[in-house]
PDB file of C-alpha atoms in Angstrom:
ATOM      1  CA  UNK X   1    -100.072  17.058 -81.719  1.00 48.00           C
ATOM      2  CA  UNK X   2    -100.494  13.208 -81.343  1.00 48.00           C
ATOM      3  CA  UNK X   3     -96.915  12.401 -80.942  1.00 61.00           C
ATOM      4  CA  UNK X   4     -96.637  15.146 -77.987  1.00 66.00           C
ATOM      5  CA  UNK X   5     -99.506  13.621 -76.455  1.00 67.00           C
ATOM      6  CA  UNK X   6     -98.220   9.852 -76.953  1.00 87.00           C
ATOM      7  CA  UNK X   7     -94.775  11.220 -75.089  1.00 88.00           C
ATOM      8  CA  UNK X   8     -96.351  12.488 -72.542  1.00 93.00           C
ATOM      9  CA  UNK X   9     -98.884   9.282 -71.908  1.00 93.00           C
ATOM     10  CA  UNK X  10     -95.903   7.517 -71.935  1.00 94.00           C
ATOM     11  CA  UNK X  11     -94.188   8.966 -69.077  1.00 96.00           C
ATOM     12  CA  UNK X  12     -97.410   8.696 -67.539  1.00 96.00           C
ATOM     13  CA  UNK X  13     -97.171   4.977 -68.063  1.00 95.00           C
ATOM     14  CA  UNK X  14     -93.581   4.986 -66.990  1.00 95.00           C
ATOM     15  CA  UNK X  15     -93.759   7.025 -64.059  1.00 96.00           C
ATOM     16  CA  UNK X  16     -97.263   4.398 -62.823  1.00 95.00           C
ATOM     17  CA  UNK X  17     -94.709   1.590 -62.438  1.00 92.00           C
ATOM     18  CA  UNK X  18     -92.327   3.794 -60.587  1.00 95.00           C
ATOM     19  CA  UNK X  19     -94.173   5.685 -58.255  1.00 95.00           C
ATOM     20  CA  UNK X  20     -95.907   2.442 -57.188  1.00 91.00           C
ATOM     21  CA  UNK X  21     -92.764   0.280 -56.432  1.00 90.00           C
ATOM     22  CA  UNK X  22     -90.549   3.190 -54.962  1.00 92.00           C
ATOM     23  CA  UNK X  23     -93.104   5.784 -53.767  1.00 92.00           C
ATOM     24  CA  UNK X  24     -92.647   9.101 -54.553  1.00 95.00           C
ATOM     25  CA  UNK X  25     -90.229   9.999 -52.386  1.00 95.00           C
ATOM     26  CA  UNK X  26     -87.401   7.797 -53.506  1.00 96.00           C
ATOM     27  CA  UNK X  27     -88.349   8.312 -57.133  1.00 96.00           C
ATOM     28  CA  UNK X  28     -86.200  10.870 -59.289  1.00 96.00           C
ATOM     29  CA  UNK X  29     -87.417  12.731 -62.330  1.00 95.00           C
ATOM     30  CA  UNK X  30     -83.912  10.849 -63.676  1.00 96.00           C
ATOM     31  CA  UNK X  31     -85.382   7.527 -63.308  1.00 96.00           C
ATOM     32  CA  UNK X  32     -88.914   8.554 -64.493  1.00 96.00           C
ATOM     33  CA  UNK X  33     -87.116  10.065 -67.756  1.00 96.00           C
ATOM     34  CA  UNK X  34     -84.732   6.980 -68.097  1.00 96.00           C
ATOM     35  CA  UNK X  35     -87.925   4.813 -67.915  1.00 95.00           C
ATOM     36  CA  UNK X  36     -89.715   6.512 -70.611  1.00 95.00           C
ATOM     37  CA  UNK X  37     -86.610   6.761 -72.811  1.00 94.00           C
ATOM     38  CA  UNK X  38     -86.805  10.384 -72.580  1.00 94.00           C
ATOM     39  CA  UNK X  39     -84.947  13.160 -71.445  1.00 95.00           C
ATOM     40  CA  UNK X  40     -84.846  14.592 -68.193  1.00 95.00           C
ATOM     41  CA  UNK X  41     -85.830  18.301 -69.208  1.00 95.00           C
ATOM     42  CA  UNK X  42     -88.299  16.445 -71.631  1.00 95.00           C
ATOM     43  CA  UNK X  43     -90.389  15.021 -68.841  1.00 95.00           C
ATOM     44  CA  UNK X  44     -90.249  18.978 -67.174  1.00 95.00           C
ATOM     45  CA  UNK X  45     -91.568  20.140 -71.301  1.00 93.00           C
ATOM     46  CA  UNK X  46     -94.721  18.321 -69.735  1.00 95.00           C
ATOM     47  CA  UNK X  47     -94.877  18.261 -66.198  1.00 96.00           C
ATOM     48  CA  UNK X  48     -93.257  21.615 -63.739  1.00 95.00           C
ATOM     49  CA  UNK X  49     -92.267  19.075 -61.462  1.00 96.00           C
ATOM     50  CA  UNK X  50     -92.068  15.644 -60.289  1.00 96.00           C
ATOM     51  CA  UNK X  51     -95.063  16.692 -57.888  1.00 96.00           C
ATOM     52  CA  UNK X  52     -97.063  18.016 -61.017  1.00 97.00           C
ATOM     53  CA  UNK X  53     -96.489  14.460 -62.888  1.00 97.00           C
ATOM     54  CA  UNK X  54     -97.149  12.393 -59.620  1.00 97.00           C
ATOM     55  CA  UNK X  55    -100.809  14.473 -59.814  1.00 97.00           C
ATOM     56  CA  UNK X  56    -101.087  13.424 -63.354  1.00 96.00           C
ATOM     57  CA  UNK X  57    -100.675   9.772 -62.795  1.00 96.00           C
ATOM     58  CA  UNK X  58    -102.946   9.933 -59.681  1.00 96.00           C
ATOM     59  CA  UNK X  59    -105.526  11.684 -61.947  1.00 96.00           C
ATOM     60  CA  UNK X  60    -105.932   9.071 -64.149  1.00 95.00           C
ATOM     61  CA  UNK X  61    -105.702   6.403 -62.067  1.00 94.00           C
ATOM     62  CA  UNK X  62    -108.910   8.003 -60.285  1.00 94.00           C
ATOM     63  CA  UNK X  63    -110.464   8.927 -63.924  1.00 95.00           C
ATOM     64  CA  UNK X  64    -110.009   5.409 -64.529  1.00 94.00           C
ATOM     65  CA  UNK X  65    -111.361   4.211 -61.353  1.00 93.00           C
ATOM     66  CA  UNK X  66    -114.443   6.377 -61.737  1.00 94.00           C
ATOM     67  CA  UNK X  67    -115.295   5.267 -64.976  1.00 94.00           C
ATOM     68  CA  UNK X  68    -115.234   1.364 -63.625  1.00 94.00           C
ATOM     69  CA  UNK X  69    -117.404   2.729 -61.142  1.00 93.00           C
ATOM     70  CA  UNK X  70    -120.217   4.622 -62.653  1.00 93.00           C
ATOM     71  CA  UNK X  71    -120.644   1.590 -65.390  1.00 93.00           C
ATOM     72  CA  UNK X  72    -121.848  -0.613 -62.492  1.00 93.00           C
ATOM     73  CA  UNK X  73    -125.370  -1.034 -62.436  1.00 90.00           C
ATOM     74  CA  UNK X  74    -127.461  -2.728 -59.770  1.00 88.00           C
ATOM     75  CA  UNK X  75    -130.083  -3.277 -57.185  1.00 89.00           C
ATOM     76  CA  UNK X  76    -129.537  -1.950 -54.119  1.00 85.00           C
ATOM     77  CA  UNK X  77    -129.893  -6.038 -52.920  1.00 86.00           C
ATOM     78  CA  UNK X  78    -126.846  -6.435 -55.569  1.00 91.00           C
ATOM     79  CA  UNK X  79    -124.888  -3.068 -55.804  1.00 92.00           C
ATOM     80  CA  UNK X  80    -122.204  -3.534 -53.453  1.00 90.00           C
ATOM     81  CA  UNK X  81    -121.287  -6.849 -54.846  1.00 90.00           C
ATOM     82  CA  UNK X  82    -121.355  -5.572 -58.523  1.00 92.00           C
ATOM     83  CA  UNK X  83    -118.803  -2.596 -56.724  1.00 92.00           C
ATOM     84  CA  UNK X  84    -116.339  -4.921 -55.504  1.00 90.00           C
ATOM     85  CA  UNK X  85    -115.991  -6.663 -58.589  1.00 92.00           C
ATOM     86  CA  UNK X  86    -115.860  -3.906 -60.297  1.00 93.00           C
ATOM     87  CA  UNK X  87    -112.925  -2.862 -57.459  1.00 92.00           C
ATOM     88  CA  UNK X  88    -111.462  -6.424 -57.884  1.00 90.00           C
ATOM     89  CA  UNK X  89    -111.103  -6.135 -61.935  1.00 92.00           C
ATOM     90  CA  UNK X  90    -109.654  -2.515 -61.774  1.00 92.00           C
ATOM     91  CA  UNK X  91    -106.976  -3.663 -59.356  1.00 89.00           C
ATOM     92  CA  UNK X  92    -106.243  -6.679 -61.067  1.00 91.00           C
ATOM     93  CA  UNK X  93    -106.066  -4.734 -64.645  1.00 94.00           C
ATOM     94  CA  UNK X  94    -103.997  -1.419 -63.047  1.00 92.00           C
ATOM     95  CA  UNK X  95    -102.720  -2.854 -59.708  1.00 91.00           C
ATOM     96  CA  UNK X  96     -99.922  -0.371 -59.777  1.00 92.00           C
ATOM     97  CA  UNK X  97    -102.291   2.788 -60.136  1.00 92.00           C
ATOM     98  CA  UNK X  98    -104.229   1.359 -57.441  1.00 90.00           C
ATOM     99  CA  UNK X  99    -101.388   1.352 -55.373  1.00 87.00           C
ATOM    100  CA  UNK X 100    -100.412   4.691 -55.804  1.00 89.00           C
ATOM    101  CA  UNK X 101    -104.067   6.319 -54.868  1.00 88.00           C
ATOM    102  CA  UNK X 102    -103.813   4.210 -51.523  1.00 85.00           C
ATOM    103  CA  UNK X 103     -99.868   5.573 -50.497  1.00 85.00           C
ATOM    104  CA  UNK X 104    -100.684   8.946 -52.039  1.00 90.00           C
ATOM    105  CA  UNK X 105    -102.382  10.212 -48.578  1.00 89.00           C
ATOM    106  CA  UNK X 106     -99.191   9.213 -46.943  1.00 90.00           C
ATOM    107  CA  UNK X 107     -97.278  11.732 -48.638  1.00 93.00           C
ATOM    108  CA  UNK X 108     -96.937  14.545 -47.008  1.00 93.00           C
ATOM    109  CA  UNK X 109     -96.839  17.027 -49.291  1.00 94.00           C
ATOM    110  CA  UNK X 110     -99.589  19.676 -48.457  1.00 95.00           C
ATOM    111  CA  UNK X 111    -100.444  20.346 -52.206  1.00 95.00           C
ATOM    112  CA  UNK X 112    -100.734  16.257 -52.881  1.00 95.00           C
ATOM    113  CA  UNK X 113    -102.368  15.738 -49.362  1.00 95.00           C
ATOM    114  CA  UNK X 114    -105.184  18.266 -51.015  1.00 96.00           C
ATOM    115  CA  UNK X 115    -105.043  17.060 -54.428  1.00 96.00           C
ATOM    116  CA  UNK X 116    -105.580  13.379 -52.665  1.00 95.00           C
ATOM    117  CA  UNK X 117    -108.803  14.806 -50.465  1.00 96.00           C
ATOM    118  CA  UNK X 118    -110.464  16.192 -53.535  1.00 96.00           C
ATOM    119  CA  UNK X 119    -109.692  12.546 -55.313  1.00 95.00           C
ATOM    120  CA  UNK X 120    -110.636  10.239 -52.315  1.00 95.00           C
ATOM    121  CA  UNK X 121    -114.034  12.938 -51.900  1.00 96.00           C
ATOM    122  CA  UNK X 122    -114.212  12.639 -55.604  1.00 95.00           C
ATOM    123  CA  UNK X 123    -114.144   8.649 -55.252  1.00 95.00           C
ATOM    124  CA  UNK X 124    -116.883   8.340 -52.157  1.00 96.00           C
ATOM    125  CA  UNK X 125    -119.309  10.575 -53.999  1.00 96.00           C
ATOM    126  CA  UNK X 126    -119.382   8.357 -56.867  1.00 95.00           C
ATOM    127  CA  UNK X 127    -119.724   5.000 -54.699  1.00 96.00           C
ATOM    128  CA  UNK X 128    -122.410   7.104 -52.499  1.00 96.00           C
ATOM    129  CA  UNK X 129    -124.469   8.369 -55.680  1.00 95.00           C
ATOM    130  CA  UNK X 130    -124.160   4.082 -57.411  1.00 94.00           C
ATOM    131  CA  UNK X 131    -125.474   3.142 -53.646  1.00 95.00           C
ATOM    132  CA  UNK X 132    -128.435   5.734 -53.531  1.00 94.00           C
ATOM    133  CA  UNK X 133    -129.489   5.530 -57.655  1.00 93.00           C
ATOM    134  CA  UNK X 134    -129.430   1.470 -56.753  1.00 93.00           C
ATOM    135  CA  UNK X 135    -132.157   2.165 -53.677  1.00 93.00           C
ATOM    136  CA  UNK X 136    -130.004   1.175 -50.941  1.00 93.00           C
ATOM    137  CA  UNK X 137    -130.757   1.246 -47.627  1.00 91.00           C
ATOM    138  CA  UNK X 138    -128.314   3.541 -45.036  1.00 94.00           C
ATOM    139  CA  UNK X 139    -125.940   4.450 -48.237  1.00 95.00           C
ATOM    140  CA  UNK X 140    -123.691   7.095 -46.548  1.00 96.00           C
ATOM    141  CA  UNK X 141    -122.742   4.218 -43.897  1.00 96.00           C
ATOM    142  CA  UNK X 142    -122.443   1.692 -46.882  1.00 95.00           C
ATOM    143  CA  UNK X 143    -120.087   4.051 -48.997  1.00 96.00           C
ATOM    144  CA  UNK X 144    -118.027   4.386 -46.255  1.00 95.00           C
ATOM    145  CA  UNK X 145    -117.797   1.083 -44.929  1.00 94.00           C
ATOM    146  CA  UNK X 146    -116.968   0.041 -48.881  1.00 94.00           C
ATOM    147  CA  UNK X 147    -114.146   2.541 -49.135  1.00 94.00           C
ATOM    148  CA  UNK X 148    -112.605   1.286 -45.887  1.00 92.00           C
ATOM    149  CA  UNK X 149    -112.926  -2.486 -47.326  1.00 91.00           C
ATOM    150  CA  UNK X 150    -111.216  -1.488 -50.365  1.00 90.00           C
ATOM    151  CA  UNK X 151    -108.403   0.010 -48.713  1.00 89.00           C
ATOM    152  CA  UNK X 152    -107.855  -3.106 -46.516  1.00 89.00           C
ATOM    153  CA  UNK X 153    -108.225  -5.529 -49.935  1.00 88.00           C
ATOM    154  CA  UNK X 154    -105.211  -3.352 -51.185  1.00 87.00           C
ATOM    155  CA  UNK X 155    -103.451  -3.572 -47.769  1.00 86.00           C
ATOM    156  CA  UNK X 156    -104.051  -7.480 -47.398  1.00 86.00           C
ATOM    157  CA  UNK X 157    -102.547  -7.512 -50.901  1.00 85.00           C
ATOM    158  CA  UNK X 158     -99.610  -5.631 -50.444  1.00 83.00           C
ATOM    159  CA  UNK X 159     -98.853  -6.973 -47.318  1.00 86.00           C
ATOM    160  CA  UNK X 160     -99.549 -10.831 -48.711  1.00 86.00           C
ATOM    161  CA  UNK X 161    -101.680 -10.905 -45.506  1.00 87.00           C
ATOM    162  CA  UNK X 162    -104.835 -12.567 -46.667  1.00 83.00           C
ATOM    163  CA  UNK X 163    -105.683 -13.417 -42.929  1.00 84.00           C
ATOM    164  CA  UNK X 164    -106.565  -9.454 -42.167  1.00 83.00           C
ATOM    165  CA  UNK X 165    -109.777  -9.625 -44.613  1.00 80.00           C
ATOM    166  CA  UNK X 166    -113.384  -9.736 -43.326  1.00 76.00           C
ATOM    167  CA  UNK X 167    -114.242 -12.206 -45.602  1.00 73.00           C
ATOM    168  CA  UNK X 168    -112.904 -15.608 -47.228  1.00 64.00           C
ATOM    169  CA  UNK X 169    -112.898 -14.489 -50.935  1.00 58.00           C
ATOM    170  CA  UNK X 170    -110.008 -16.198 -52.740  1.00 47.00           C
ATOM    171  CA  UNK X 171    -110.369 -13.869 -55.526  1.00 49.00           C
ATOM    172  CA  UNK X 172    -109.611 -10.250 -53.568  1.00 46.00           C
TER     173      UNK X 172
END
């Protein structure tokens, strides 16, 4: 079933774009489906609901962020560094994805609000487990503290507010 699958990564791919620049409140199954070049009841042969499809995208985007993740390799000295590039590359390569995990919590949606704990839980174990493997000193406080840096790169980003970063990094 290759061609099912390629439909159905492709209103993935359509519905990244949308989700990010509308949110998913103001985005339609219509406009997802229009954006794919597919049918309206085609996008519900793959996904229950738009809620069901907004989990899909966020699932990937996470898979994909995890996978960035648990290729970085470091010194404890070095590991937080390697991180943030590694966070710096993924958002360049899928800034819209990145968006998306970052609104997602806003939404308040019980069933996404729990899908987005698991996902954000999901994330912080990984960064905690790269930070303790590496030999890091105080990890839990570090994985934390690099989470809540992350989410203010996005923010500054979003916002075009380079002034509300920590640091003087050009390339955030």
């Amino acid at each position: 079933m290759v061609v099912r699958e390629d439909r159905k990564e492709q209103i993935i791919n359509a519905a990244v774009g949308i989700f990010a620049e509308l949110g998913y409140y103001k985005t339609t199954t219509a406009m997802l489906a229009k954006a794919a070049g597919v049918t309206q009841p085609y996008v519900f042969h793959f996904f229950k609901n738009k809620e069901e499809l907004f989990k899909a995208v966020i699932d990937r985007a996470v898979l994909r962020l995890y996978d960035a993740f648990m290729q970085v390799e470091g010194p404890g000295n070095l590991i937080m560094e390697s991180m943030g590039q590694a966070f710096k590359e993924f958002m360049r390569v899928n800034r819209a994805e990145i968006l998306m995990v970052m609104q997602a919590p806003a939404i308040s949606e019980p069933e996404i609000r729990r899908h987005m704990s698991e996902k954000f839980a999901l994330i912080h174990a990984t960064i905690l487990r790269k930070f303790e493997e590496s030999g890091m000193d105080d990890a839990e406080t570090a994985a934390g503290n690099f989470m809540a840096i992350g989410l203010l790169i996005v923010t500054s980003d979003v916002l075009q507010l380079p002034g509300l970063l920590p640091f003087k990094d050009a390339n955030c």
